[in-house]
DNA sequence: AAGCCTTTGAAGTAA
DNA sequence: TTACTTCAAAGGCTT
């Protein structure tokens, strides 16, 4: 796995993170919305089946195969296609994607937390939606308020968001972190999406206007009207608070104080009070737990190794109690996870597949089929997530979550592959 | 009920 | 430094 430049949280993905690109997926993403979603799916399916060497069983006949061996073949195949697709893309993209050599992540040089835009200053549709979701109160113009992308953009978070308008190229389902599962069952989009927010053409849910999202942002009307905090998403992602403060779980009692100037200025007005007096069980004032914080009831190892040093030092409370008190802080989502969250519902809606394993295979392929800039969006979002996460939980380490999942190693699969995930590690 | 499956990426650990 | 491991989401499936 290509490691990022590792540098202090500002890292994005490395250039080689986006190795394989093929036009198939991109076309799927961009054309399928105009064509048939089922064709798209069939395409994915058939390709999956081909790769699976038709070894899909009857039970998963329509599911994606699970043979890791196909990767090498598909990779070479994809790379071959990538070559052509890239050329094609550059023809088609015109001025949009001009970089002759991929400049890494255009955001690498933009440490600004609040600048989820493409290198050309444009805001991708997905990113725009992401902003709508994460900054629900941010005026990210969907169609109105189109700003000149060349106009100077303020360094701070501003409503003057330069946006390249893609009137019809908004991901139909861009719940990215927005729809919590509590509210949204991806398998049955129509059940929660009113007909009005379904694309009349494709039947695929389109990106709702922020006002339509209100149900997922349980702000009181008054709050909506009065609070225009650009970081509303901060605490209310997916209808849940984005990052809330664990009750006494960290060395840094007031993470906001550890934020950089821009962050703290953005956050302080709303979050400082809660940081000083964190609500119990990581609940925001809305009473909604942060997605990154799992209820203490989460399966945890009995040894309580997740207890922060400070807690070890301070409280004589038995580990069991500590576990009850300490919330489980989830890892920040990486780029692919963010992509999955956004696209899963779409894929599920398009197909009859229900198994996440199969869905994820499709998503994995689509991920590789994304264009560089599209992937870059997610890398950037992920980078921001990590940055935000690290600022909110200065003492948190990924290690804290180690051992939380009682994973039984699937050792019974002998030699062949050293365990699923390692087989894919590059 | 708990864990597996499946994906990619980030971060941790061990050598 | 490199290689490997764990976890993040998700939900049907398996044990």
Coordinates of C-alpha atoms (C1' of nucleotides) in Angstrom, one line a residue, chain A residues 66 71 334 336 360 367-368 379 399 406 408 410 424, chain B residues 2-14:
Chain A
X66 CA -14.7 -13.5 -4.3
X71 CA -6.9 -9.1 -9.3
X334 CA -10.5 6.8 4.6
X336 CA -12.6 4.7 0.0
X360 CA -18.1 -3.7 -1.9
X367 CA -13.4 3.2 -7.1
X368 CA -10.6 2.2 -9.4
X379 CA -8.7 11.6 -0.6
X399 CA -4.1 1.5 18.3
X406 CA -12.8 -10.1 18.2
X408 CA -11.0 -14.8 14.7
X410 CA -9.4 -17.3 9.4
X424 CA -4.3 -7.0 -1.6
Chain B
dA2 C1' -21.2 -13.2 17.1
dG3 C1' -18.4 -13.2 13.4
dC4 C1' -17.4 -13.6 8.3
dC5 C1' -17.2 -11.7 3.9
dT6 C1' -15.4 -8.0 0.8
dT7 C1' -13.4 -3.7 -0.6
dT8 C1' -9.3 0.3 0.0
dG9 C1' -6.7 3.2 2.9
dA10 C1' -4.6 4.7 7.2
dA11 C1' -2.0 3.6 10.9
dG12 C1' 0.0 0.5 14.0
dT13 C1' 3.4 -3.3 15.0
dA14 C1' 7.2 -6.4 14.2

